[in-house]
mmCIF file of C-alpha atoms and ligand atoms in Angstrom:
data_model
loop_
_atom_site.group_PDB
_atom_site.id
_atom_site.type_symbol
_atom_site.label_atom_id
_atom_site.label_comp_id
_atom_site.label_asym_id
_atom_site.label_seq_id
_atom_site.Cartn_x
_atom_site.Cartn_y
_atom_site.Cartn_z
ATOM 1 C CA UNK A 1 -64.313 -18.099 11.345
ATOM 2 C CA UNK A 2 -63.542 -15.784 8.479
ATOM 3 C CA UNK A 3 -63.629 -12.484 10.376
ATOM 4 C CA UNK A 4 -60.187 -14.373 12.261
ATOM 5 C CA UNK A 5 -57.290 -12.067 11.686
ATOM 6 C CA UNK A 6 -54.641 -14.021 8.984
ATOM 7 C CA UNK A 7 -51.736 -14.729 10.458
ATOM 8 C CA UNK A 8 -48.618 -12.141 10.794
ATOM 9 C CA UNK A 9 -46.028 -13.116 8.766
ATOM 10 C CA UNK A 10 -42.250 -12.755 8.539
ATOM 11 C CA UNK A 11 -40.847 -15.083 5.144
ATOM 12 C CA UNK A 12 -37.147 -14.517 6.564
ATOM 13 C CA UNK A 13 -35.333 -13.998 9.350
ATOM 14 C CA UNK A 14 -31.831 -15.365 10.477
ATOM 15 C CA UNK A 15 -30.388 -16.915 13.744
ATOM 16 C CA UNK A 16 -26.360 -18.070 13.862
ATOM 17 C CA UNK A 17 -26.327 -21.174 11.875
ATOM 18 C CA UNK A 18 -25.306 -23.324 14.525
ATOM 19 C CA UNK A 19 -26.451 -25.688 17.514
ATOM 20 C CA UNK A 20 -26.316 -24.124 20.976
ATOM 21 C CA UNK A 21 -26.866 -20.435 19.693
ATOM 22 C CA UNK A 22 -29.602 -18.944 21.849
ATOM 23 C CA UNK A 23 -33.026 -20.187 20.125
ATOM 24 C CA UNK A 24 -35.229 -18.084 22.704
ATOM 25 C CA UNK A 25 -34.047 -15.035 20.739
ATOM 26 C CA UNK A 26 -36.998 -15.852 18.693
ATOM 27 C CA UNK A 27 -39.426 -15.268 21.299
ATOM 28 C CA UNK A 28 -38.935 -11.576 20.224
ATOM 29 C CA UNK A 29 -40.761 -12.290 17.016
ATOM 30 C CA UNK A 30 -43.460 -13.760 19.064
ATOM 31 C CA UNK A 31 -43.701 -10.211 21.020
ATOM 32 C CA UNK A 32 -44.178 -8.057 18.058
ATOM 33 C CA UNK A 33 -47.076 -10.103 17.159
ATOM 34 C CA UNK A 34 -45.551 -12.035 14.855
ATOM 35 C CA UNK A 35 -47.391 -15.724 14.442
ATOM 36 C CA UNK A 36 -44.570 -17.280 11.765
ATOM 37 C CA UNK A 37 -40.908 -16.827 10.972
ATOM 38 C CA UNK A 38 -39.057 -18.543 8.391
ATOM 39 C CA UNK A 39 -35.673 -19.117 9.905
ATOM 40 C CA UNK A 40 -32.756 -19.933 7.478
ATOM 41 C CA UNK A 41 -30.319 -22.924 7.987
ATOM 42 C CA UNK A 42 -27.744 -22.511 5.135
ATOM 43 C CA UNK A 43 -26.727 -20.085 2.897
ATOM 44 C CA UNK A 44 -24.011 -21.113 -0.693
ATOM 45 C CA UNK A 45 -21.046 -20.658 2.534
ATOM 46 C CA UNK A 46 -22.467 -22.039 5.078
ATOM 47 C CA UNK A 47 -20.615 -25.156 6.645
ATOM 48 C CA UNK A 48 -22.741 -28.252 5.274
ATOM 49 C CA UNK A 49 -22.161 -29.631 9.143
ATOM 50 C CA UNK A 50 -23.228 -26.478 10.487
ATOM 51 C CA UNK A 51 -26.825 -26.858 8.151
ATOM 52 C CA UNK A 52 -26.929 -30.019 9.938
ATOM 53 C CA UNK A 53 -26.376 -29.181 13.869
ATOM 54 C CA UNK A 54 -28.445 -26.332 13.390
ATOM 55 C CA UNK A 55 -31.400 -28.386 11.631
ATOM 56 C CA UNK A 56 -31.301 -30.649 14.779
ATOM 57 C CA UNK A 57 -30.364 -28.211 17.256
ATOM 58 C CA UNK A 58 -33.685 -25.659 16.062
ATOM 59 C CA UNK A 59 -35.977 -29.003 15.648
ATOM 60 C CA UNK A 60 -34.891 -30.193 19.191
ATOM 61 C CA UNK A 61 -35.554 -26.683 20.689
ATOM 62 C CA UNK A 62 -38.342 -26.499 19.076
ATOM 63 C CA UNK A 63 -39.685 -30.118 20.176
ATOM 64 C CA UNK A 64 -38.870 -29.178 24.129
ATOM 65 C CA UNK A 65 -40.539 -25.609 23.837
ATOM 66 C CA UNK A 66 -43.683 -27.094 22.290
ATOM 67 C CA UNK A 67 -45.903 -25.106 24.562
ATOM 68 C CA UNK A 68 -43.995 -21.716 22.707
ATOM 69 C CA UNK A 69 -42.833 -22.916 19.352
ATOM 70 C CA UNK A 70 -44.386 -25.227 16.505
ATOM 71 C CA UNK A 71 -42.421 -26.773 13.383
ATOM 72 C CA UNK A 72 -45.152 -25.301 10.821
ATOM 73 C CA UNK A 73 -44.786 -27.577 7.827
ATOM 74 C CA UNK A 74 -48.347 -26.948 6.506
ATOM 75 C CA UNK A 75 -50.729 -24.530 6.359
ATOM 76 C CA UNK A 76 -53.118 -26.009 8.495
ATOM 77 C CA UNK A 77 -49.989 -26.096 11.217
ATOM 78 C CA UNK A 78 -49.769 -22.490 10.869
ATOM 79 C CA UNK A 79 -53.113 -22.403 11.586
ATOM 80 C CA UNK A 80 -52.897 -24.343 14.739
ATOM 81 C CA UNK A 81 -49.634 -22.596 15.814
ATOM 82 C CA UNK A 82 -51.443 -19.302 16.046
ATOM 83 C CA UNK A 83 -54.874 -20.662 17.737
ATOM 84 C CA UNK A 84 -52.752 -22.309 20.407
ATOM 85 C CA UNK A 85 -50.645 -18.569 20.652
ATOM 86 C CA UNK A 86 -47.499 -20.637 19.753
ATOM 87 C CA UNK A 87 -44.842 -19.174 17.195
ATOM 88 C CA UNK A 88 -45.139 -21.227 14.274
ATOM 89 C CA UNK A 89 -41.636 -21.559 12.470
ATOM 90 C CA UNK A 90 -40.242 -23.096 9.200
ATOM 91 C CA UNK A 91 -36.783 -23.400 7.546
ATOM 92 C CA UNK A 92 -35.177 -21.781 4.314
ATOM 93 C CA UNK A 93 -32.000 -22.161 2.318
ATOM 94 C CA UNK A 94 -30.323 -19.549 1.266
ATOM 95 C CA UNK A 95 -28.385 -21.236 -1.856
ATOM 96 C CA UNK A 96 -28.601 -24.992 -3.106
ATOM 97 C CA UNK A 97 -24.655 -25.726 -2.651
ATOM 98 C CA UNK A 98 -26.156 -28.301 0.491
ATOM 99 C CA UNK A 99 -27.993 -29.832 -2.198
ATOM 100 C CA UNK A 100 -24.452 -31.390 -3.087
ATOM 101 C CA UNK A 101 -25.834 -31.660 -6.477
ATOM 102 C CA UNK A 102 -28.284 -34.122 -6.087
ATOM 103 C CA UNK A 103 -31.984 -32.521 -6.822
ATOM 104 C CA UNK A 104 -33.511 -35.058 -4.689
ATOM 105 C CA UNK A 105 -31.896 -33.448 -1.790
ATOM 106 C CA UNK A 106 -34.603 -30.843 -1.589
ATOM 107 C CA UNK A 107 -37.157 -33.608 -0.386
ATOM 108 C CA UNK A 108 -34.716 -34.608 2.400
ATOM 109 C CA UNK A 109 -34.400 -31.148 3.726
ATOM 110 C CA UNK A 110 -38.226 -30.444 3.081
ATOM 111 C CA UNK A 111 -38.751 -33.690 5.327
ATOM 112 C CA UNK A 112 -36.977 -31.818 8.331
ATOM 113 C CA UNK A 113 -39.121 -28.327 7.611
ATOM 114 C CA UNK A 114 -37.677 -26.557 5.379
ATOM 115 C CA UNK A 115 -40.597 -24.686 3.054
ATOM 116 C CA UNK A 116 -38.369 -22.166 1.135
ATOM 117 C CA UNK A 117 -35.312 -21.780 -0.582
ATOM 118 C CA UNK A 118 -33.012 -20.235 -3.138
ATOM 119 C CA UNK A 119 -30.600 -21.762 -6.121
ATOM 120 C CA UNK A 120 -27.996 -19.230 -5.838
ATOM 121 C CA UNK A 121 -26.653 -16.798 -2.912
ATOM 122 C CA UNK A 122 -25.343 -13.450 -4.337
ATOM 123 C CA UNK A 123 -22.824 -15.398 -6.866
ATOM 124 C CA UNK A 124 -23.164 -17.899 -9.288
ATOM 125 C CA UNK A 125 -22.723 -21.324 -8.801
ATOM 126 C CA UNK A 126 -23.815 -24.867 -10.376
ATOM 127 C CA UNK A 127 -27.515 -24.591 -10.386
ATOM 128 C CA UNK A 128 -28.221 -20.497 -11.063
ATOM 129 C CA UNK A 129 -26.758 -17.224 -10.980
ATOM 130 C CA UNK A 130 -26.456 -14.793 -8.220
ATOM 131 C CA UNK A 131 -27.319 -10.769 -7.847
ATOM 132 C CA UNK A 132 -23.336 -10.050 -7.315
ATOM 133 C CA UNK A 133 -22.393 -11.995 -10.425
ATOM 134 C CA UNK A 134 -22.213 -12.054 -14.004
ATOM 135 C CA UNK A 135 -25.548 -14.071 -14.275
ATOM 136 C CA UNK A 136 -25.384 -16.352 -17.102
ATOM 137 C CA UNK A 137 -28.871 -18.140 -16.170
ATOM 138 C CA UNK A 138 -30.147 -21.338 -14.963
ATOM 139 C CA UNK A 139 -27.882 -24.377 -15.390
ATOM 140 C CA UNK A 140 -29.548 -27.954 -16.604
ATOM 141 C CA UNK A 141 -28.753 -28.986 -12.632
ATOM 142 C CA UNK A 142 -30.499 -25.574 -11.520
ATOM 143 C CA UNK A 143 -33.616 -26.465 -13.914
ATOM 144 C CA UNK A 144 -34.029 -29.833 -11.876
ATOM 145 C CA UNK A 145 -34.366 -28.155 -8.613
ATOM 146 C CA UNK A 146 -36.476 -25.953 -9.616
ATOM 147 C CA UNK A 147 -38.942 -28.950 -10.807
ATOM 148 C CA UNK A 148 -37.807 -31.212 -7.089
ATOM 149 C CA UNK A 149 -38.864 -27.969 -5.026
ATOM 150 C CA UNK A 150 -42.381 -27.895 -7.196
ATOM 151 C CA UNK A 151 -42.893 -31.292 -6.303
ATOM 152 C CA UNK A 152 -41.859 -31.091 -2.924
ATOM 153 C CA UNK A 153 -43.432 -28.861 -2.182
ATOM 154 C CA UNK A 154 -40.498 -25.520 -1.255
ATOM 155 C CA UNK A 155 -41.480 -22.454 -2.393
ATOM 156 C CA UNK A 156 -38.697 -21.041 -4.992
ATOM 157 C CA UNK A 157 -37.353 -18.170 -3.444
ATOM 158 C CA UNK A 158 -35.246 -15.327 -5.670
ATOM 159 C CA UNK A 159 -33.966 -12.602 -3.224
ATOM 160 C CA UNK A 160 -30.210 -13.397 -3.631
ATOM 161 C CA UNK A 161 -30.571 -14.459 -7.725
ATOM 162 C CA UNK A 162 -29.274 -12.638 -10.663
ATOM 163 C CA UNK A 163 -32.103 -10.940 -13.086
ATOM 164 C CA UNK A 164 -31.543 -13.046 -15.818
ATOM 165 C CA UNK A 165 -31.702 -16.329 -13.265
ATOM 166 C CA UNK A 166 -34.986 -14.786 -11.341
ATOM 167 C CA UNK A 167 -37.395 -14.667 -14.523
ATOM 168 C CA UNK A 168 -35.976 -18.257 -15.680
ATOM 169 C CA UNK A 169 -36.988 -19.415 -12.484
ATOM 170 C CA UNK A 170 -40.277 -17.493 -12.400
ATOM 171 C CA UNK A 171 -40.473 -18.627 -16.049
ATOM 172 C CA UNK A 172 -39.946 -22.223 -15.363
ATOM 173 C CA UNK A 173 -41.989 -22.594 -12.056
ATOM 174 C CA UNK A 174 -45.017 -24.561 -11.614
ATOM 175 C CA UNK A 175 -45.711 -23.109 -8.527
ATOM 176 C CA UNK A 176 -46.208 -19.418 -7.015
ATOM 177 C CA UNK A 177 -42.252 -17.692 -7.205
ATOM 178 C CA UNK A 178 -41.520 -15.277 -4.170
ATOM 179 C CA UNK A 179 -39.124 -12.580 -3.382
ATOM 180 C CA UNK A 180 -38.739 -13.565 0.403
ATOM 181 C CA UNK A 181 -36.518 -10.438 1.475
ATOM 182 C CA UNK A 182 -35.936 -8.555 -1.302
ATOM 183 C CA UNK A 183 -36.890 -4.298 -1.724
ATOM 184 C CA UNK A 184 -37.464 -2.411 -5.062
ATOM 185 C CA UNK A 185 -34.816 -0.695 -6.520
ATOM 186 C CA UNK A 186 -36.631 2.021 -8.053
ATOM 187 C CA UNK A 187 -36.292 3.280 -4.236
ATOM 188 C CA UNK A 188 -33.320 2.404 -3.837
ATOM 189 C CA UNK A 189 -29.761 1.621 -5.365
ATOM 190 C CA UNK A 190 -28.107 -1.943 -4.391
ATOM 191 C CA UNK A 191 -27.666 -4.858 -6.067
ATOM 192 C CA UNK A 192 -29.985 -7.152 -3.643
ATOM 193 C CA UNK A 193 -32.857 -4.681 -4.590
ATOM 194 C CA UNK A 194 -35.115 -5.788 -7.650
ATOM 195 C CA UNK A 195 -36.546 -4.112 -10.856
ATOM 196 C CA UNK A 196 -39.873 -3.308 -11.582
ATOM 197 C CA UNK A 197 -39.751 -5.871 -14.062
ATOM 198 C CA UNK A 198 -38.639 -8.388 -11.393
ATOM 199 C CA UNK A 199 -41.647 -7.437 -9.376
ATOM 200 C CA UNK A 200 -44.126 -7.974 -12.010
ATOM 201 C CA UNK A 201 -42.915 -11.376 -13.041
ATOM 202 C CA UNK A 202 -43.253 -12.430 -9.388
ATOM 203 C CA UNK A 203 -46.571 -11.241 -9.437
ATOM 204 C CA UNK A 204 -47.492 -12.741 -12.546
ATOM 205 C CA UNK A 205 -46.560 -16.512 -10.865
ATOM 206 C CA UNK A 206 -49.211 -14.932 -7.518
ATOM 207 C CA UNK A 207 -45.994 -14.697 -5.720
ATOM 208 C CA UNK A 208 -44.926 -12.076 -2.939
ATOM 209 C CA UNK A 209 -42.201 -9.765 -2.684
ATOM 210 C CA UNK A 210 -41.536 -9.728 0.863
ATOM 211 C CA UNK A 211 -40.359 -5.958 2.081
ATOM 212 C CA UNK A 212 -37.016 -6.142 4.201
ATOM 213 C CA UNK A 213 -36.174 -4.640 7.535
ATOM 214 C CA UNK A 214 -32.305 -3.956 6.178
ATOM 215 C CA UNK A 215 -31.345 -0.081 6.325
ATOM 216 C CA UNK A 216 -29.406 -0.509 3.405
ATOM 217 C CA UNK A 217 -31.987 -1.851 1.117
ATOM 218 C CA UNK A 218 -34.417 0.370 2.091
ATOM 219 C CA UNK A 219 -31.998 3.421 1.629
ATOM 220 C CA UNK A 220 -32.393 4.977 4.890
ATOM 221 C CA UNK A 221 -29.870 4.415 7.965
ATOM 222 C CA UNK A 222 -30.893 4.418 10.448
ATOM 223 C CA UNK A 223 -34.669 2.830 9.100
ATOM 224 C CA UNK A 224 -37.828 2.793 10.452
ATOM 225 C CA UNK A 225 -41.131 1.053 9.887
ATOM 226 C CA UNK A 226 -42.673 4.085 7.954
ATOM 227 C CA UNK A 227 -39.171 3.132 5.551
ATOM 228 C CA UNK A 228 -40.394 -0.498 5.071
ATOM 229 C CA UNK A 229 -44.117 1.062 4.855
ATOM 230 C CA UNK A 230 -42.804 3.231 1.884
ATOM 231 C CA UNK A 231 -41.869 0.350 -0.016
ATOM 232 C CA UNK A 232 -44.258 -1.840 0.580
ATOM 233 C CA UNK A 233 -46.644 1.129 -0.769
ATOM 234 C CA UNK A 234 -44.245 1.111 -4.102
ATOM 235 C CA UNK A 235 -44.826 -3.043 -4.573
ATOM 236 C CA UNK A 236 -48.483 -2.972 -4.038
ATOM 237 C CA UNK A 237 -49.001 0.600 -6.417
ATOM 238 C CA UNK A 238 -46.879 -1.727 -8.939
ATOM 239 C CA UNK A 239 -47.728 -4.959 -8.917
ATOM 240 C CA UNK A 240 -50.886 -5.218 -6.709
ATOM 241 C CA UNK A 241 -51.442 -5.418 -2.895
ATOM 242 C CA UNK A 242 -51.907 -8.723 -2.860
ATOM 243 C CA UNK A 243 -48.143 -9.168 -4.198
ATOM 244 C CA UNK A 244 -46.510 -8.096 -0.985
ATOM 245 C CA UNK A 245 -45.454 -9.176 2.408
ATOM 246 C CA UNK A 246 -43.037 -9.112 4.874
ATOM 247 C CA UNK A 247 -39.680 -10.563 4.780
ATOM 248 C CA UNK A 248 -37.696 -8.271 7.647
ATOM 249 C CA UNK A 249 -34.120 -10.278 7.298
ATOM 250 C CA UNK A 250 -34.225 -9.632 11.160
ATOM 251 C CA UNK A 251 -30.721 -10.959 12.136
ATOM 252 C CA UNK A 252 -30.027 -11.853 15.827
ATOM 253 C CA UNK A 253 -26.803 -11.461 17.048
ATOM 254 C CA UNK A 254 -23.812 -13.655 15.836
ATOM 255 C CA UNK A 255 -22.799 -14.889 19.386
ATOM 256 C CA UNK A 256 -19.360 -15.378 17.919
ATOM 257 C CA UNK A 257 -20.157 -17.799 15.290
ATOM 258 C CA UNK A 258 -19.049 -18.054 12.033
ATOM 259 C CA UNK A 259 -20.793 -17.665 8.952
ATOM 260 C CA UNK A 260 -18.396 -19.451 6.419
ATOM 261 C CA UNK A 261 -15.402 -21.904 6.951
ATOM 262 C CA UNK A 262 -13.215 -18.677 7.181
ATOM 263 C CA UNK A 263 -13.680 -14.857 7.246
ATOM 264 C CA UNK A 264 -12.286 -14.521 3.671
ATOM 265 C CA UNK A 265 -14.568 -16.867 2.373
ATOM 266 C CA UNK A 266 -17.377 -15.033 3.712
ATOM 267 C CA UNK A 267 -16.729 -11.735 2.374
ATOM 268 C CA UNK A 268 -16.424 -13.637 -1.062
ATOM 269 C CA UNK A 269 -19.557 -13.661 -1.363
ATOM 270 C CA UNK A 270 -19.718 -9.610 -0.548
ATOM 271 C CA UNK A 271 -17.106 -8.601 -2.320
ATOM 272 C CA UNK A 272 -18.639 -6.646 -4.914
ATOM 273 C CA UNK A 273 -21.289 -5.501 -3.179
ATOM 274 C CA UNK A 274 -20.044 -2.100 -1.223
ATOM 275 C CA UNK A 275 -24.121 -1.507 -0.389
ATOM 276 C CA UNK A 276 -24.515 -4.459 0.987
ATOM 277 C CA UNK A 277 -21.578 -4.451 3.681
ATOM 278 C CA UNK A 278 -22.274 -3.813 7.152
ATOM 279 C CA UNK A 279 -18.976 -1.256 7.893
ATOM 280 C CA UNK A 280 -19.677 1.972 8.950
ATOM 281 C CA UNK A 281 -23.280 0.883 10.298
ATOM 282 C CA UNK A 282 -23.655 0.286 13.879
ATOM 283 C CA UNK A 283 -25.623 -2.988 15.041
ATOM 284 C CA UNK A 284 -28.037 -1.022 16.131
ATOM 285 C CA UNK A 285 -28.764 0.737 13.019
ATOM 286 C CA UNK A 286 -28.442 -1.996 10.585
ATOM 287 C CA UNK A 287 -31.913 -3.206 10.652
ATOM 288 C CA UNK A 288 -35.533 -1.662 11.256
ATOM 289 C CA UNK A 289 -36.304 -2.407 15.138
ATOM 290 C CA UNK A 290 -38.869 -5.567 15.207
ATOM 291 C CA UNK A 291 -40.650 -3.276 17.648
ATOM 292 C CA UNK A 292 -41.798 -0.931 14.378
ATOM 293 C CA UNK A 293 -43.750 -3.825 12.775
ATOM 294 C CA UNK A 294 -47.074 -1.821 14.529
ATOM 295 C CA UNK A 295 -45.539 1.198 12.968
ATOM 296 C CA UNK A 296 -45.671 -0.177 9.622
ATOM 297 C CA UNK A 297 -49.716 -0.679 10.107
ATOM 298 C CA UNK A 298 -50.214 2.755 11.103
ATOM 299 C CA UNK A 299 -48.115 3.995 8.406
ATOM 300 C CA UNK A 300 -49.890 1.939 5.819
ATOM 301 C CA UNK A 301 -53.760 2.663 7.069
ATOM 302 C CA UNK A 302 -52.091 6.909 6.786
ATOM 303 C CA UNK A 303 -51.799 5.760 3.693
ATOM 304 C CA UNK A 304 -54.824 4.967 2.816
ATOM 305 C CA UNK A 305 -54.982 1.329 3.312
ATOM 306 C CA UNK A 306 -57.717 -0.672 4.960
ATOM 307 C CA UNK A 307 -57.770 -2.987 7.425
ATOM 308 C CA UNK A 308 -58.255 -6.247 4.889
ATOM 309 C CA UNK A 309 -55.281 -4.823 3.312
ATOM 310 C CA UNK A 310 -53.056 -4.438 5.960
ATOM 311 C CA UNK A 311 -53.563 -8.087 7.283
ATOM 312 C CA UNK A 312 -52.915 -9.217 3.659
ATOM 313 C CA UNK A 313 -49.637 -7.594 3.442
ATOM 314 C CA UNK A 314 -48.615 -8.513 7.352
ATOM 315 C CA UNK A 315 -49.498 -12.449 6.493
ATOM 316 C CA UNK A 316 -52.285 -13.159 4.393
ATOM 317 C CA UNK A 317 -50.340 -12.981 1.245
ATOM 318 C CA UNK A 318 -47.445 -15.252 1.852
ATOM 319 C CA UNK A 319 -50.368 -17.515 3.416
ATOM 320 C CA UNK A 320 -51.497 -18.018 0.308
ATOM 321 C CA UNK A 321 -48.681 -18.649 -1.207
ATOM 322 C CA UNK A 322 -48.032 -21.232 1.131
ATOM 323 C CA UNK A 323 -51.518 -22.795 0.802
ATOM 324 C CA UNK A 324 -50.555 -23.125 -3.094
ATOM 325 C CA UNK A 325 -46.981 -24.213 -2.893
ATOM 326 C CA UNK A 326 -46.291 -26.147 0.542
ATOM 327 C CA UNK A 327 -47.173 -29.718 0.920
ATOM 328 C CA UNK A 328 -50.846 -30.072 2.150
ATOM 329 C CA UNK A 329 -49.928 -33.021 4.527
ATOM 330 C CA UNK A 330 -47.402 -33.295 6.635
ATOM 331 C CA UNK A 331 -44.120 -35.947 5.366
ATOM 332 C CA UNK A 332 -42.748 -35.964 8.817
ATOM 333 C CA UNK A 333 -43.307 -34.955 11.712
ATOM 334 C CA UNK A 334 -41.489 -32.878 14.086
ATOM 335 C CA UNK A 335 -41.957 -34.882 17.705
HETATM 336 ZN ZN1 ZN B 401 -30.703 -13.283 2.535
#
């Protein structure tokens, strides 16, 4: 029916990497109305045998919660996801170092679900360069991914590139670029935020900046959905409301795991980035409550926006994107 509601959308959110961490967390998303998550499964530190346990660990939890949870690797399982009230959920990487530098990679990992990913997390490395970093641009090796995740169908994602790397991506892409989790900067100062210029490049590809739940990034601690509302309000004045989404960064807790193959190596990839580090920010306060996704909607229609365009930033938006970038038939299945 076309009067159906789109689906509610979150481009990026972020369990442990790890098998055994506590899956159901996710049914949380599913109680703020949320009908798709894109959960990520590496980032440029992440443990490559950690990227695999988790992939099997979240597709096997998946598999035996099929009556909650759907691996969404098309639109039209999206679709079914939400008409059955299950959470549909996909995968992202968050940096191509699990690529191992072999392009080709990105059809292996978009045969077990993953529909989204990034070249380079916060520093440079072989394929792209990173929004901590002195970006010198895309590398011959990052060029080639770029092309593999247009034909297989991964959406390019540039929330943790460099400037310079971003437009050569947006540049070079085939396919709509997005901005999964990634806030304007004209709002506020950090180095994951992104310039106006950025923002109109990604909308120039019919990409979609997703708005993130992150205090930090939004500049207000602790943050609240009228926050995120703000600069969704900024992205859609800009660029268009059909150029934003959602993309909270939601990140459940740790449950003792590690992120990297030791603490120092973690912070590596923070090191220059004083806006971005969690100290002196309680749990609590580091992220806008899932809870104030409703508060977001209100915010927006006191703003002025209708109903159409409040679905199209909660979902319809990166729904199209999805439509024009993902796969239309399934390569594997999940079960
Ligand atoms: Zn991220």
């Amino acid at each position: 029916m076309e009067d159906e509601k789109p689906v509610v959308w979150d481009a990026h959110s972020c369990l442990p990497i790890e098998a055994d961490v506590t899956f159901g967390n996710l049914d949380r998303h599913r109680a703020v109305g949320f009908d798709f998550v894109s959960v990520n499964v590496a980032m440029d530190m992440t443990p490559l045998e950690s990227t695999l346990k988790a992939i099997a660990y979240f597709r096997e939890c998946i598999r035996y919660n099929s009556g909650k949870y759907m691996l969404a690797t098309t639109v039209a399982d999206v679709e079914t996801a939400k008409r059955t009230g299950r959470l549909a959920i996909s995968f992202d990487i968050e940096g191509a170092e699990c690529l191992l530098g072999r392009p080709e990679m990105v059809g292996l990992y978009a045969d077990l679900g993953v529909r989204q990913m990034h070249l380079a997390y916060n520093l440079n490395n072989a394929y792209a360069g990173g929004c901590h970093d002195n970006d010198g641009g895309l590398t011959e090796l990052g060029r080639a991914v770029v092309e593999a995740a247009n034909h297989y169908g991964v959406t390019m994602d540039c929330s943790h590139s460099g400037h310079r790397s971003s437009l050569e991506i947006m540049e070079l892409s085939s396919k709509p670029v997005v901005f999964s989790h990634s806030n304007p900067l004209a709002l506020a100062e950090s180095k994951r935020n992104i310039t106006d210029e950025q923002i109109l490049a990604c909308a120039s590809t019919g990409g979609v900046v997703g708005i993130c739940g992150y205090s930090r990034f939004l500049g207000a601690i602790p943050s609240t959905g009228e926050d995120m509302a703000r600069h969704i309000d900024y992205v859609a004045k800009l660029a268009g409301v059909e150029h934003v989404g959602i993309g909270w960064d939601y990140t459940y807790p740790h449950e003792g795991i590690e992120l990297a193959a030791s603490a120092g190596e973690y912070r590596k990839y923070f090191i220059d980035a004083t806006m971005n580090e969690d100290e002196g920010v309680s749990d609590n306060d580091a992220y806008t409550p899932l809870e104030h996704r409703t508060v977001i909607c209100d915010a927006l229609e006191g703003m002025g926006y209708g109903s159409a365009e409040i679905d199209h930033i909660m979902g319809g938006n990166f729904l199209r994107v999805a439509r024009e970038s993902w796969p239309p038939q399934a390569t594997t299945r999940a079960s």
